[in-house]
Amino acid sequence: MKQPPLEDQYQMFGSIALSAFGAELLRHSLLPELLGKDAASLLYWAGKQLARRYPLGTLDDVAAFFERAGWGELSTGEERNDELYIELSGPIIAARFSLYGSCSFQLEAGFLAQQIEQQKRFVTEAVELPPKRDGKARILVKWDRKQAIE
């Protein structure tokens, strides 16, 4: 099924305030039970699929998407030749760490890997890094300059 353009979806849902409780209920109660031991890898794949469905042109666009989706505030750290450090912060991220202690950001990691792969045109993967004590999620995105995407 073809998705309406992202801008249309923003406008359509723009005035509706979403409950973070509903999203977290699905993410932490239902999905892990349905997906079982494969939850992390399936969520990563799902993030990549979402990114293919909603391609974004810049990291600023990706940051806006994250905020709009309720995935947290995205900030980029140091970018080296073939890697980029990304932090997710904000009230929703802090609440997830507070409530669950250990929580996964595989959906976000997959989404970031695919968005950056589409932008840089190199095969790209992302991994979660151990969280800092400041309640921020950290993701390392790496691309392979030897594997260009046509």
Tab-separated table of C-alpha atoms in Angstrom:
chain	number	residue	atom	x	y	z
A	1	MET	CA	0.000	0.000	0.000
A	2	LYS	CA	1.391	3.376	-1.024
A	3	GLN	CA	1.873	5.797	1.850
A	4	PRO	CA	0.737	9.419	1.566
A	5	PRO	CA	3.661	11.874	1.428
A	6	LEU	CA	5.225	12.566	4.801
A	7	GLU	CA	4.230	16.240	4.650
A	8	ASP	CA	0.570	15.240	4.255
A	9	GLN	CA	0.814	12.926	7.231
A	10	TYR	CA	2.377	15.678	9.330
A	11	GLN	CA	-0.514	17.976	8.498
A	12	MET	CA	-3.162	15.299	8.935
A	13	PHE	CA	-1.957	14.313	12.391
A	14	GLY	CA	-0.439	17.667	13.324
A	15	SER	CA	-3.087	18.796	15.775
A	16	ILE	CA	-3.533	15.413	17.454
A	17	ALA	CA	-1.488	14.965	20.627
A	18	LEU	CA	-0.292	11.378	20.921
A	19	SER	CA	0.060	9.565	24.169
A	20	ALA	CA	3.558	8.302	24.763
A	21	PHE	CA	1.944	5.664	26.957
A	22	GLY	CA	0.257	4.071	23.933
A	23	ALA	CA	3.461	3.872	21.933
A	24	GLU	CA	5.449	2.531	24.879
A	25	LEU	CA	2.735	-0.017	25.639
A	26	LEU	CA	3.202	-1.455	22.165
A	27	ARG	CA	7.001	-1.181	22.226
A	28	HIS	CA	7.646	-2.699	25.658
A	29	SER	CA	4.691	-4.952	26.319
A	30	LEU	CA	3.245	-6.273	23.090
A	31	LEU	CA	6.082	-6.358	20.538
A	32	PRO	CA	8.631	-8.233	22.687
A	33	GLU	CA	6.009	-10.866	23.459
A	34	LEU	CA	5.019	-11.241	19.810
A	35	LEU	CA	8.563	-11.192	18.432
A	36	GLY	CA	10.224	-13.221	21.187
A	37	LYS	CA	13.989	-13.720	21.055
A	38	ASP	CA	14.123	-12.147	17.581
A	39	ALA	CA	12.673	-8.825	18.762
A	40	ALA	CA	15.916	-6.819	18.479
A	41	SER	CA	16.781	-7.947	14.945
A	42	LEU	CA	13.179	-7.612	13.729
A	43	LEU	CA	12.878	-4.107	15.164
A	44	TYR	CA	16.145	-3.144	13.441
A	45	TRP	CA	14.757	-4.507	10.147
A	46	ALA	CA	11.465	-2.668	10.770
A	47	GLY	CA	13.395	0.584	11.261
A	48	LYS	CA	15.147	0.056	7.934
A	49	GLN	CA	11.793	-0.646	6.256
A	50	LEU	CA	10.299	2.551	7.675
A	51	ALA	CA	13.270	4.530	6.380
A	52	ARG	CA	12.797	3.077	2.896
A	53	ARG	CA	9.151	4.059	3.030
A	54	TYR	CA	9.927	7.585	4.267
A	55	PRO	CA	13.240	8.653	2.695
A	56	LEU	CA	14.609	11.901	4.105
A	57	GLY	CA	17.154	14.139	2.401
A	58	THR	CA	19.215	15.446	5.312
A	59	LEU	CA	20.093	14.718	8.915
A	60	ASP	CA	18.012	17.766	9.877
A	61	ASP	CA	15.026	16.079	8.217
A	62	VAL	CA	15.803	12.883	10.137
A	63	ALA	CA	15.959	14.843	13.409
A	64	ALA	CA	12.584	16.444	12.624
A	65	PHE	CA	11.123	13.006	11.865
A	66	PHE	CA	12.384	11.636	15.197
A	67	GLU	CA	10.817	14.491	17.099
A	68	ARG	CA	7.561	14.185	15.199
A	69	ALA	CA	7.440	10.392	15.698
A	70	GLY	CA	8.062	10.751	19.436
A	71	TRP	CA	11.399	8.941	19.181
A	72	GLY	CA	13.334	11.649	21.016
A	73	GLU	CA	15.597	14.539	20.178
A	74	LEU	CA	18.368	13.528	17.814
A	75	SER	CA	21.748	15.206	17.936
A	76	THR	CA	24.805	14.289	15.942
A	77	GLY	CA	28.216	14.047	17.461
A	78	GLU	CA	31.557	13.626	15.836
A	79	GLU	CA	31.605	12.440	12.223
A	80	ARG	CA	34.748	10.706	11.052
A	81	ASN	CA	35.585	9.322	7.615
A	82	ASP	CA	33.145	6.442	7.836
A	83	GLU	CA	31.163	6.825	11.058
A	84	LEU	CA	28.814	9.132	12.889
A	85	TYR	CA	27.895	9.197	16.564
A	86	ILE	CA	24.269	10.016	17.326
A	87	GLU	CA	22.558	10.689	20.648
A	88	LEU	CA	18.876	10.469	21.449
A	89	SER	CA	17.673	12.493	24.381
A	90	GLY	CA	14.626	14.233	25.754
A	91	PRO	CA	11.813	13.383	28.137
A	92	ILE	CA	10.704	10.217	26.308
A	93	ILE	CA	14.231	8.751	26.322
A	94	ALA	CA	14.784	9.631	29.984
A	95	ALA	CA	11.395	8.130	30.882
A	96	ARG	CA	12.206	4.888	29.044
A	97	PHE	CA	15.501	4.505	30.912
A	98	SER	CA	13.805	5.339	34.199
A	99	LEU	CA	10.907	2.925	33.719
A	100	TYR	CA	12.643	-0.009	32.094
A	101	GLY	CA	16.294	0.322	33.076
A	102	SER	CA	17.385	-1.683	30.069
A	103	CYS	CA	15.658	-0.680	26.868
A	104	SER	CA	16.326	-1.165	23.192
A	105	PHE	CA	16.708	1.412	20.455
A	106	GLN	CA	16.959	-1.076	17.600
A	107	LEU	CA	14.037	0.448	15.692
A	108	GLU	CA	15.781	3.823	15.740
A	109	ALA	CA	19.170	2.280	14.883
A	110	GLY	CA	17.735	0.530	11.825
A	111	PHE	CA	15.976	3.700	10.725
A	112	LEU	CA	19.182	5.727	11.061
A	113	ALA	CA	21.273	3.129	9.233
A	114	GLN	CA	18.930	3.116	6.261
A	115	GLN	CA	18.466	6.898	6.109
A	116	ILE	CA	22.210	7.513	6.159
A	117	GLU	CA	22.783	4.717	3.625
A	118	GLN	CA	20.319	6.439	1.284
A	119	GLN	CA	21.949	9.833	1.861
A	120	LYS	CA	25.609	8.785	1.592
A	121	ARG	CA	25.094	6.010	-1.001
A	122	PHE	CA	27.285	3.490	0.860
A	123	VAL	CA	26.264	0.280	2.652
A	124	THR	CA	25.567	1.385	6.222
A	125	GLU	CA	24.849	-0.272	9.577
A	126	ALA	CA	24.168	1.093	13.055
A	127	VAL	CA	24.781	-0.290	16.538
A	128	GLU	CA	23.580	0.790	19.923
A	129	LEU	CA	26.336	1.828	22.292
A	130	PRO	CA	26.096	1.403	26.059
A	131	PRO	CA	24.008	4.248	27.458
A	132	LYS	CA	25.646	7.057	29.321
A	133	ARG	CA	24.555	7.824	32.844
A	134	ASP	CA	22.851	10.987	31.652
A	135	GLY	CA	19.792	9.184	30.278
A	136	LYS	CA	20.731	9.433	26.611
A	137	ALA	CA	20.743	6.661	24.042
A	138	ARG	CA	23.817	6.465	21.843
A	139	ILE	CA	24.028	4.953	18.379
A	140	LEU	CA	27.083	4.549	16.171
A	141	VAL	CA	26.383	4.613	12.433
A	142	LYS	CA	29.115	3.261	10.148
A	143	TRP	CA	29.280	3.105	6.364
A	144	ASP	CA	31.626	1.222	4.065
A	145	ARG	CA	33.181	3.448	1.404
A	146	LYS	CA	34.209	0.299	-0.491
A	147	GLN	CA	30.560	-0.715	-0.956
A	148	ALA	CA	28.860	2.043	-2.925
A	149	ILE	CA	25.141	1.860	-3.632
A	150	GLU	CA	24.140	2.429	-7.250
